[in-house]
Coordinates of C-alpha atoms and ligand atoms in Angstrom, one line a residue:
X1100 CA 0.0 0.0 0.0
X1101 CA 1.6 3.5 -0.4
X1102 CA 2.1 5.5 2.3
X1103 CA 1.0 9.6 1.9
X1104 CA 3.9 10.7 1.0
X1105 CA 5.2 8.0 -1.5
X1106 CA 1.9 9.2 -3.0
X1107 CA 2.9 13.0 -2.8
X1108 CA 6.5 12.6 -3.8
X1109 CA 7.8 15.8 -5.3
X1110 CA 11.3 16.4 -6.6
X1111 CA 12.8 19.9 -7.6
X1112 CA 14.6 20.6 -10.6
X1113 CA 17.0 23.8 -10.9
X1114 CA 17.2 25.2 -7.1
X1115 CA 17.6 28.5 -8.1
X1116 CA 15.6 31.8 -7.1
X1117 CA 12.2 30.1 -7.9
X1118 CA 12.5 26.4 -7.6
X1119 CA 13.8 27.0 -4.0
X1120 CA 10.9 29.3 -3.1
X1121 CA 8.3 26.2 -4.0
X1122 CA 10.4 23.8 -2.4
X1123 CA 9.9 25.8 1.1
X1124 CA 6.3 26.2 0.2
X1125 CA 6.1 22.6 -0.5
X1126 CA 8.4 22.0 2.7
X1127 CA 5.5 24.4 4.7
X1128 CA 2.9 22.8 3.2
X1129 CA 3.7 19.4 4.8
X1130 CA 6.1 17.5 2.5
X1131 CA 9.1 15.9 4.5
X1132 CA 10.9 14.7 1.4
X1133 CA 11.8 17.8 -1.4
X1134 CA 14.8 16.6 -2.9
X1135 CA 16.7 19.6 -4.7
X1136 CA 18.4 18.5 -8.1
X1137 CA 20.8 21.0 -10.0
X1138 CA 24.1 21.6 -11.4
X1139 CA 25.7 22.9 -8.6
X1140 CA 26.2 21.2 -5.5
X1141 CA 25.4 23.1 -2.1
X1142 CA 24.7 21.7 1.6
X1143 CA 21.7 23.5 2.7
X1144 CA 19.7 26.9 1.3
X1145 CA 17.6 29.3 3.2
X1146 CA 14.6 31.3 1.8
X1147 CA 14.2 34.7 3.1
X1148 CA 11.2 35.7 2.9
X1149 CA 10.8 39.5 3.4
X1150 CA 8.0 39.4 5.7
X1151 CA 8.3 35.8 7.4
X1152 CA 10.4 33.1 9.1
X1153 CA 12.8 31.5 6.8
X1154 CA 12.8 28.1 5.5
X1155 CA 16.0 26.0 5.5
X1156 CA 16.4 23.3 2.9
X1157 CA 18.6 21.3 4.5
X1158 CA 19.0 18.3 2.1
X1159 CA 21.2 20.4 -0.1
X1160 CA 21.3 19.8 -3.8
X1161 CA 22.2 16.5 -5.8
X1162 CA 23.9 16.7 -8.5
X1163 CA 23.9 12.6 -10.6
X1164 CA 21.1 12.6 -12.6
X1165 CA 21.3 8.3 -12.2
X1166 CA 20.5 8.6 -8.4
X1167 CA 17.6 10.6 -8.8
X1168 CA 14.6 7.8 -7.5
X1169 CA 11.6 8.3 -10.2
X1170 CA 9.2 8.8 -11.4
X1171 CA 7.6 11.0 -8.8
X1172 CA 4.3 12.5 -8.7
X1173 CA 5.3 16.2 -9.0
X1174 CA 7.9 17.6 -10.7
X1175 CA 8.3 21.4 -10.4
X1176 CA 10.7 22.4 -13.2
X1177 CA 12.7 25.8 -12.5
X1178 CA 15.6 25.6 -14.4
X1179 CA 15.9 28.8 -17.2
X1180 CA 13.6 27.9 -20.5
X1181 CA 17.3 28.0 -22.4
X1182 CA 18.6 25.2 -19.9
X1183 CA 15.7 22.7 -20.0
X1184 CA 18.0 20.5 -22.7
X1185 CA 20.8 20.5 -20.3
X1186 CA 18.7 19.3 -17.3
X1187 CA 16.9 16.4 -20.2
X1188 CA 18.3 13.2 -17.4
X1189 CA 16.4 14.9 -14.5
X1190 CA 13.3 14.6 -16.5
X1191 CA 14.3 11.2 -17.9
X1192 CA 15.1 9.9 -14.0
X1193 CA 11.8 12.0 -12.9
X1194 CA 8.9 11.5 -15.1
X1195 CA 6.2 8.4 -15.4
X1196 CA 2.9 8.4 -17.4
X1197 CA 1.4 9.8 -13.7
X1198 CA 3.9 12.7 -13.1
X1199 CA 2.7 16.6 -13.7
X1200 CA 5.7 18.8 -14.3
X1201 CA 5.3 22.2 -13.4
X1202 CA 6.7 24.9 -15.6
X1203 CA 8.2 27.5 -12.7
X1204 CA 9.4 29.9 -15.3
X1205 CA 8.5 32.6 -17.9
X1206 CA 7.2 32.3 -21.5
X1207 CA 4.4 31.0 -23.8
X1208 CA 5.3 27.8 -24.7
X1209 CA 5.5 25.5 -22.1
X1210 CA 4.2 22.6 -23.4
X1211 CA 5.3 22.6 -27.0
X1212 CA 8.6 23.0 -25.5
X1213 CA 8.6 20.7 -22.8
X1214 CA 6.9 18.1 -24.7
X1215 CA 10.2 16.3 -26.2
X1216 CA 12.1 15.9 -22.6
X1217 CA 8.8 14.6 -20.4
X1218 CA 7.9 11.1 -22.1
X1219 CA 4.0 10.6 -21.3
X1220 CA 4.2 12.7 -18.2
X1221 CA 1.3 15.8 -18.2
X1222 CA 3.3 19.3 -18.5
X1223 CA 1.2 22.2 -16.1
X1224 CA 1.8 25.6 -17.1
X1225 CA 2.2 28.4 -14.9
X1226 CA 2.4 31.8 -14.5
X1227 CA 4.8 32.6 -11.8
X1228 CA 4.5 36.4 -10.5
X1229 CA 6.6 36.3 -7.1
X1230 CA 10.2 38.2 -6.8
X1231 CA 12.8 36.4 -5.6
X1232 CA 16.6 36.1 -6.0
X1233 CA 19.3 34.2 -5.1
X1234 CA 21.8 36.2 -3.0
X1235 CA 24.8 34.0 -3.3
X1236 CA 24.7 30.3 -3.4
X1237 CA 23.1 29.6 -0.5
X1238 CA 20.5 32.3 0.3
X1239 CA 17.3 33.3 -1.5
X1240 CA 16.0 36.4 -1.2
X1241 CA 11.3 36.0 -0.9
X1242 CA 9.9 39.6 -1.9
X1243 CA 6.5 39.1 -1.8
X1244 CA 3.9 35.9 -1.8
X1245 CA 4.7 32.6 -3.3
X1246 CA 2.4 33.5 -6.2
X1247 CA 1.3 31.3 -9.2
X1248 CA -1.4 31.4 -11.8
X1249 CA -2.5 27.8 -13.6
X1250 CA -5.3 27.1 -15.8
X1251 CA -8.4 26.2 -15.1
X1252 CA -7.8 21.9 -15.2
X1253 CA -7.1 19.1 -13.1
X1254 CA -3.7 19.2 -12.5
X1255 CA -3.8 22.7 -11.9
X1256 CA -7.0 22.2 -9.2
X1257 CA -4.4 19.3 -7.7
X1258 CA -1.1 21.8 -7.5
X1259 CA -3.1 24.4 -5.7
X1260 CA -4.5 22.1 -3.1
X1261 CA -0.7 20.8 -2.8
X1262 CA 1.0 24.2 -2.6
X1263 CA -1.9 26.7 -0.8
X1264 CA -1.3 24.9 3.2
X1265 CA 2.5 26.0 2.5
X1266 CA 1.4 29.6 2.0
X1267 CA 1.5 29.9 -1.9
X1268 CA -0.8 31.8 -3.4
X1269 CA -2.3 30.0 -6.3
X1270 CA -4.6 31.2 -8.6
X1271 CA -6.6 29.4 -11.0
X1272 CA -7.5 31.0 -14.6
X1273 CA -10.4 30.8 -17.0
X1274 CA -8.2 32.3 -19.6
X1275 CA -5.0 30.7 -18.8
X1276 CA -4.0 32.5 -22.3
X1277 CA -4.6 35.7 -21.4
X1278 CA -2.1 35.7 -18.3
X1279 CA 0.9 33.7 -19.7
X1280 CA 0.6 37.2 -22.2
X1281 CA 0.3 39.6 -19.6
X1282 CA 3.2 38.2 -17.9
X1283 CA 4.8 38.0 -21.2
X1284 CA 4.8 41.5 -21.7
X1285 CA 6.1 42.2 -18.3
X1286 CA 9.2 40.1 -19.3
X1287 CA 9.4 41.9 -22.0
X1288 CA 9.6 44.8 -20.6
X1289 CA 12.4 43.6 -18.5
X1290 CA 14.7 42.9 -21.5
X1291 CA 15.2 47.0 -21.7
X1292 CA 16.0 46.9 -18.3
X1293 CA 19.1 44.3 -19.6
X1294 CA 19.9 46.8 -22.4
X1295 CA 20.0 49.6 -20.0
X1296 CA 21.3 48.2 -16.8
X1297 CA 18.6 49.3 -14.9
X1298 CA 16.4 48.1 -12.4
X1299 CA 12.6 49.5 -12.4
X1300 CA 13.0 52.5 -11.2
X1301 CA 14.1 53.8 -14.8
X1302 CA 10.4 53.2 -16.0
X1303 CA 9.5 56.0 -14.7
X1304 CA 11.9 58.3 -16.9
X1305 CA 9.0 59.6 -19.5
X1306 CA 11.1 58.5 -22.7
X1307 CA 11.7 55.0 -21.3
X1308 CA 8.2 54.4 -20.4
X1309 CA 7.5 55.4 -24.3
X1310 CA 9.4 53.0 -25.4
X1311 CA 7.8 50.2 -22.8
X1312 CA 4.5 51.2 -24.0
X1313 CA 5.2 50.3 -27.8
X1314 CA 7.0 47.7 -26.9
X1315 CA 3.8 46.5 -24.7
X1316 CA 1.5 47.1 -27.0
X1317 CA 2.8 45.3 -30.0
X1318 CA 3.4 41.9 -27.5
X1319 CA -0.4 42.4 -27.0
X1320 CA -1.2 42.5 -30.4
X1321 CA 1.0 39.2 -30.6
X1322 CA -0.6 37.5 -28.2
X1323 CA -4.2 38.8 -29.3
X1324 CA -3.2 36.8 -32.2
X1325 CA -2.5 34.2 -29.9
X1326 CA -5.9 34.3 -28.2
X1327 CA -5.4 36.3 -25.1
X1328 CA -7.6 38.6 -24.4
X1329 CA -5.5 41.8 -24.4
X1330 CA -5.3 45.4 -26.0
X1331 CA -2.9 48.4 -25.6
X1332 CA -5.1 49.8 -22.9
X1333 CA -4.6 46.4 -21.1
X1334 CA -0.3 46.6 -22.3
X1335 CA -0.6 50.9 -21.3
X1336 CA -1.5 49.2 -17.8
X1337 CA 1.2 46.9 -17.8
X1338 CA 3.9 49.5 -17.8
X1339 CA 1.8 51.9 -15.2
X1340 CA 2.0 48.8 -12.9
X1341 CA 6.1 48.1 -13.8
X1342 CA 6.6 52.3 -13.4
X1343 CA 4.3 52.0 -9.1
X1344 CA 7.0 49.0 -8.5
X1345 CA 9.7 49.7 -6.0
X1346 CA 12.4 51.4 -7.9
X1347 CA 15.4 48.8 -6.7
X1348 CA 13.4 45.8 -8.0
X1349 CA 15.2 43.8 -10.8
X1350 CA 14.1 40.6 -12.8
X1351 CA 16.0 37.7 -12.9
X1352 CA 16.9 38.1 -16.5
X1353 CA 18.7 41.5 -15.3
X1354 CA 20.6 39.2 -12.3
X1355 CA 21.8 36.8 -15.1
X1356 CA 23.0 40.1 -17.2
X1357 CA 25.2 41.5 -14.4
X1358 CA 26.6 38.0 -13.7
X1359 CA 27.4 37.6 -17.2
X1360 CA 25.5 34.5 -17.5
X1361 CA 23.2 33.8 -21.0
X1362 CA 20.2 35.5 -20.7
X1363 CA 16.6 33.4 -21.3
X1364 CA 16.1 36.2 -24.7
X1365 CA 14.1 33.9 -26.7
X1366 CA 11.8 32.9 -23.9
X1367 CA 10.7 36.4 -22.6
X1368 CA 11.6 38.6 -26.0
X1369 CA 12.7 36.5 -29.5
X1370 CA 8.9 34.9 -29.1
X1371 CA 7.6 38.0 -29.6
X1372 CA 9.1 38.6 -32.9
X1373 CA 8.7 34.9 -33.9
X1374 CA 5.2 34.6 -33.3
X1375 CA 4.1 38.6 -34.6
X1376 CA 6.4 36.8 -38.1
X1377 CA 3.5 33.9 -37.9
X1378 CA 0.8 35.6 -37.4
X1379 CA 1.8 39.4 -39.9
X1380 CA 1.8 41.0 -36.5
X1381 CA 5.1 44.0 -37.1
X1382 CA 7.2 44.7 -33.9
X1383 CA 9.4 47.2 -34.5
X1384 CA 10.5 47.4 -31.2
X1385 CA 11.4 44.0 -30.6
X1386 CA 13.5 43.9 -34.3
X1387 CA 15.6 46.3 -32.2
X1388 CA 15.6 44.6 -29.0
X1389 CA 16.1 40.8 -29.6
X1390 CA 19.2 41.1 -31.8
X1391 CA 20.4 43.2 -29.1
X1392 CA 19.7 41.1 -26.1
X1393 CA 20.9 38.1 -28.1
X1394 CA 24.3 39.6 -29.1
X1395 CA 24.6 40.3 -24.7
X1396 CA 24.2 37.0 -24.2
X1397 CA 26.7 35.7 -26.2
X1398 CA 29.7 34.9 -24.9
X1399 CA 28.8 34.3 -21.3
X1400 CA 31.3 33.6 -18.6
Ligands
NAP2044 N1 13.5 35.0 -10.0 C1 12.3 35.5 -10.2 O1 12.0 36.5 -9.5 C2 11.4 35.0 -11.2 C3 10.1 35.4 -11.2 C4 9.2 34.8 -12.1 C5 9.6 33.9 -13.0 N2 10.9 33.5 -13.1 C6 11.3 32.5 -14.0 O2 11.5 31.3 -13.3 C7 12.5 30.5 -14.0 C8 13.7 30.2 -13.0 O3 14.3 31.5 -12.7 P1 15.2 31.7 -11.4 O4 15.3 33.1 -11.2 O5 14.8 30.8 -10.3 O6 16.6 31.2 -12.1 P2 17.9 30.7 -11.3 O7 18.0 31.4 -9.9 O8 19.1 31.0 -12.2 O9 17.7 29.2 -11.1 C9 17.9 28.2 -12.1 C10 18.5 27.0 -11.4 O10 18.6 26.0 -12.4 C11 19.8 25.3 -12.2 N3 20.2 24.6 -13.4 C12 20.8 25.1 -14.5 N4 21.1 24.2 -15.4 C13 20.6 23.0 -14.8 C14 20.6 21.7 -15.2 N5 21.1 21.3 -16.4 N6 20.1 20.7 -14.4 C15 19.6 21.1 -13.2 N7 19.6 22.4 -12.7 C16 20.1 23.3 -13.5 C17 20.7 26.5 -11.8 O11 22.0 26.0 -11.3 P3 23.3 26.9 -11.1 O12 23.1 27.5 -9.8 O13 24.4 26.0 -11.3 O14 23.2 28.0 -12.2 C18 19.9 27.2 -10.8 O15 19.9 26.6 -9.6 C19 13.0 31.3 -15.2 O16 12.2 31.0 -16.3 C20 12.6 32.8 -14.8 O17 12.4 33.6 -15.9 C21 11.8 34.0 -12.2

């Protein structure tokens, strides 16, 4: 007979900023066993939350793919969209017909993408909307709620009622569509913050937030043609909300910049332009943008 938490077993893959947020929700939430699987190998990592007590992951993360004990019943996925190839033997070790993998991480393509590296396991997107940031190896920095959005389906019903004891906020949506795209622009957005060095703060300059807004609105005219439910009063918002943000807040596609680590550009910027080439939809902006943010992650150290 299984035991409750053979039948709850969730593993973590890419302990970064994100994946070790969930992993002290899911930690919070009840689950004794959250085994941590990356690239590099550390003892223990605490969360920080900004307004609660911190979580210590004690069980440090693993690093040989072949020890990993699948499949499991949960895997949340929070490596960067550009490194999902790389972490391909955590999914092999990881995934039955049974398993949901969470996408923890930004873009619109989650399951077309993930779809080669998961066998027959179900792939969950998500929206996920909390800060957070690793401060050096073994600290994460919480600013804000554990958020998520899902859509409206099973799985997604099943990873809030897993996730919501341990303090995440998980929200369920109708139009699933229309979110991934109004995070998507948000991303977006975030790639001038890359070319300028910024944090957001600098949306608040008026010639920057021109630029945001056409930027914006032609990534809702994208994903209008993509079937969320979005127009540039909805993109106009966007930025109004980026410009209210505390002015020292990054994004984690600004952190990988100043490490001089590759930057997740096609994810959170190149879809743009490839999808607005599918569907006729011009972006101007992002012609200028992508090349740009592709030629700064070249090269990385
Ligand atoms: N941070 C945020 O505030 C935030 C908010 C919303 C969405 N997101 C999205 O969430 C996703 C994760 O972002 P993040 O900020 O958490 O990134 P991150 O801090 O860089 O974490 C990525 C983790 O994946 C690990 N990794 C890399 N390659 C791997 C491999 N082959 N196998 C296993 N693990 C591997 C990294 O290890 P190393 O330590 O060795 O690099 C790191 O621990 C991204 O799509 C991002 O856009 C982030």
């Amino acid at each position: 007979m299984t035991s409750g938490i053979e039948h709850r077993r969730l593993a973590v893959v890419g302990p970064g900023a994100i994946g070790c947020t969930f992993a002290a929700v899911a930690r919070r939430a009840g689950l004794s066993e959250v085994p941590l699987y990356g690239r590099t190998g550390v003892d223990r990592i605490t969360v920080r939350p900004d307004d609660g007590e911190p979580v210590v992951l004690s069980g440090g993360v693993r690093t040989d793919p072949s020890a990993a004990l699948g499949p499991v019943d949960w895997v949340l996925l929070a490596v960067k969209v550009h490194q999902t190839a790389a972490a391909a033997p955590w999914l092999r070790a990881l995934c039955g017909p049974e398993t949901v993998v969470v996408a923890l991480r930004n873009g619109v393509e989650h399951r077309e993408q993930l779809a080669p590296f998961v066998g027959r396991a179900t792939v969950l997107p998500t929206v996920v909307w909390c800060p957070a940031e690793m401060l050096d190896r073994e600290t994460v920095r919480l600013r804000g709620v554990a958020a998520l959005t899902v859509p409206d389906e099973p799985a997604g019903h099943r990873l809030a009622g897993l996730l919501t004891p341990g303090g995440a906020q998980v929200d369920i949506a109708e139009n699933f569509q229309t979110e991934l795209w109004r995070k998507l622009i948000m991303n977006a957005a975030a790639g001038l913050m890359v070319l300028a060095g910024r944090r957001t703060g600098m949306f608040r300059r008026p010639d920057v937030r021109e630029l945001a807004v056409a930027l914006a609105r032609e990534c809702a005219a994208v994903g209008a043609a993509e079937g969320a439910m979005l127009d540039a009063s909805a993109a106009d918002k966007i930025v109004d909300d980026l410009a209210a943000m505390p002015a020292d807040l990054g994004s984690s596609i600004l952190y990988d910049r100043e490490a001089g680590r590759a930057l997740e550009w096609d994810a959170r910027n190149g879809v743009v332009r490839r999808l607005g080439a599918r569907h006729g939809v011009p972006t101007p902006v992002s012609d200028v943008v992508v090349p740009l943010l592709a030629a700064a992650s070249d090269d990385p150290n």
